[in-house]
């Protein structure tokens, strides 16, 4: 573990340099510890924290506190960060249509991996992924790990416009683009469930530590889901199969 | 209260958006803070019109913003080194920045151009906009805040309250600070050789045309990496200086993505982010290293300076020589008659 400077108003506590569930557990343990201290009023001047694959960045107001004061206050948490809490992430089963215009890179991906398109779909939808972190775009989940047979680098030429909902893979990870944006990942399908809604109490559907499985659906089923979501007949929570305790309360 | 007063955007100029202090607490779900690039300008402009310091304002780039009062008189103030004029029934009058002015129904205020810098902030008395996730700041990529989640466009009307109270002025405009942009080394300084770090601190870097609220791409001597040119993505902060494989630094600003996979050689301190964001494409800048502790000390010093500026805001003298107007007008073009608190028509066009 080491502490890296990130200017005069933030620092990053780094646990390692790989994408690894154990590192994520250490990150989350520190994050939970800081949240608890904050709730107790113990960390005045801390604005927010940003957990990532392998590190936690602490943002603070240098007019209210300072790097040395905070590091001193966090020292007991660093000592304990090897012992992560249990896995309390939720499990989502999200629908994905791997067909037609929704899957512009499926054929090429299959070719470069030397497998059939059906196998790519079976492999991608056959694993459960851990949401390592959210970032890059609001609600954008970095999920892993892909089966070894699906690992390939980013596209040599990034697209200028990736459509929202695109389900993509690159560098051992998979993700869903919540927004239209430029992007260099390989697009295998489209998910009709909105990942981000500022009107929700938790604007991001997914949280770091959640687990996701993709369920292949036909084009017709995709359109039916899209219509029902738009009409408000189903909620995104519909695809939450294993809620955390507090969410279970809400669903009952 | 029935308030028909509004400020209508006639033209947003190069780029204008509603901003406040920003959206805190959502970086973990990928939502950047957004917010004004120069909080000091926001606080001064708001103080000039009698608003709370964090009331949303219009932030604009490179001049060209034109607004018109609708329905009633509205009070506005521009902070920033801007050349302003007011147009009423075809007659144009020059006006210095750093003061409030009441626009009668139908009067147009126009930021003709910037003196130094490229950012100006316009405050509107009584501007009230709904908050989205705790802020009215526009973050267009996700359609958050501002008006319909977008940058301002012609025709947008911002609700205001009818003008009240007397005008105010900032006695003396802030001094333009041309010192190097101060940075704290890291978080990935070890991805670069000592020579590369020396080059970074010892060279001029030119601001390219790709410079906006997301970030500023710089051009200058190549900064070579030691080993890999990518890292496992980690958090970025406002001020992060990423160095992609080509070795040309990119400074991330308020609207930048919250995580990135390029090594970050250093981070611009919060006090100097406004000065960096104010550099125009084509201008050069230099960096100077400070420790994180020194950065915190500078943050406190900057805040003290801001409070001193805010304390120097006083009622606008309606009689006699207005030294502040004289001072700023002479800096700008020398064509303004500053002996009167009223503004005279421009006698020449200087741009």
Coordinates of C-alpha atoms in Angstrom, one line a residue, chain A residues 4-8 10 12 14 17-19 31 47-55 57 59-60 62-63 65-67 133-140 154 179 181-182 196 198 203-204, chain B residues 23-33 132-133 139 141-142 144 184-188 230-238 257-259 267-271 292 295-296 299-300 303:
Chain A
X4 CA 0.3 9.1 -4.0
X5 CA -0.1 12.9 -4.3
X6 CA -2.9 14.1 -6.5
X7 CA -2.5 17.9 -6.1
X8 CA -3.3 20.0 -3.1
X10 CA -6.7 14.9 -3.0
X12 CA -4.7 8.3 -3.8
X14 CA -3.0 2.6 -3.9
X17 CA -1.2 -2.2 -9.9
X18 CA -3.4 -5.0 -11.2
X19 CA -7.1 -5.7 -11.8
X31 CA -14.0 3.1 1.4
X47 CA -15.6 15.9 0.2
X48 CA -15.9 12.5 -1.3
X49 CA -13.9 9.3 -2.2
X50 CA -13.5 7.6 -5.5
X51 CA -12.9 3.8 -5.4
X52 CA -11.2 2.3 -8.5
X53 CA -9.8 -1.1 -9.4
X54 CA -6.8 -0.9 -7.1
X55 CA -6.9 2.4 -5.3
X57 CA -8.8 8.6 -4.0
X59 CA -10.9 14.5 -2.2
X60 CA -10.7 17.1 0.5
X62 CA -7.6 22.3 1.9
X63 CA -9.3 25.2 3.6
X65 CA -8.2 20.0 6.5
X66 CA -5.0 18.8 5.1
X67 CA -3.2 15.7 3.7
X133 CA -15.6 0.5 -10.6
X134 CA -17.7 3.2 -12.3
X135 CA -16.1 6.0 -14.2
X136 CA -15.1 7.4 -17.5
X137 CA -18.8 8.3 -18.1
X138 CA -21.6 8.7 -15.5
X139 CA -22.8 5.1 -14.7
X140 CA -20.2 3.4 -16.9
X154 CA -9.1 -2.2 -27.9
X179 CA -24.2 7.5 -23.0
X181 CA -19.6 8.8 -26.6
X182 CA -16.4 8.0 -28.4
X196 CA -28.1 6.1 -15.3
X198 CA -30.5 11.6 -12.4
X203 CA -28.7 7.7 -10.3
X204 CA -26.3 4.8 -11.2
Chain B
X23 CA -21.8 18.7 -8.2
X24 CA -20.1 16.9 -5.3
X25 CA -20.3 13.3 -4.1
X26 CA -20.9 11.4 -7.4
X27 CA -17.4 10.9 -8.8
X28 CA -17.7 7.2 -7.6
X29 CA -20.5 6.8 -10.2
X30 CA -18.6 8.6 -12.9
X31 CA -20.1 12.0 -12.5
X32 CA -17.5 14.9 -12.6
X33 CA -18.0 18.0 -10.5
X132 CA -29.9 18.2 -10.3
X133 CA -28.0 15.9 -8.0
X139 CA -22.8 18.8 -17.5
X141 CA -22.5 14.9 -21.7
X142 CA -25.1 13.4 -19.3
X144 CA -27.4 17.3 -16.2
X184 CA 2.3 18.9 -7.4
X185 CA 4.3 16.0 -8.9
X186 CA 2.5 12.7 -9.2
X187 CA 0.5 10.5 -8.7
X188 CA 2.4 8.7 -11.5
X230 CA -0.9 3.0 -19.9
X231 CA -1.8 2.2 -16.3
X232 CA -4.7 0.3 -14.8
X233 CA -7.4 3.1 -14.8
X234 CA -7.6 5.1 -11.6
X235 CA -9.2 8.3 -10.4
X236 CA -8.5 11.6 -12.0
X237 CA -8.9 14.9 -10.2
X238 CA -9.5 18.4 -11.6
X257 CA -13.9 12.0 -17.1
X258 CA -13.5 10.8 -13.5
X259 CA -11.1 7.9 -14.3
X267 CA -1.5 17.8 -10.8
X268 CA -2.2 21.5 -11.1
X269 CA -3.1 23.0 -7.7
X270 CA -6.6 24.3 -7.3
X271 CA -5.5 27.9 -7.0
X292 CA 1.4 19.1 -1.6
X295 CA -0.2 23.7 -2.4
X296 CA -2.4 23.7 0.7
X299 CA -5.0 27.5 -1.3
X300 CA -5.4 29.3 2.0
X303 CA -8.8 32.3 -0.3

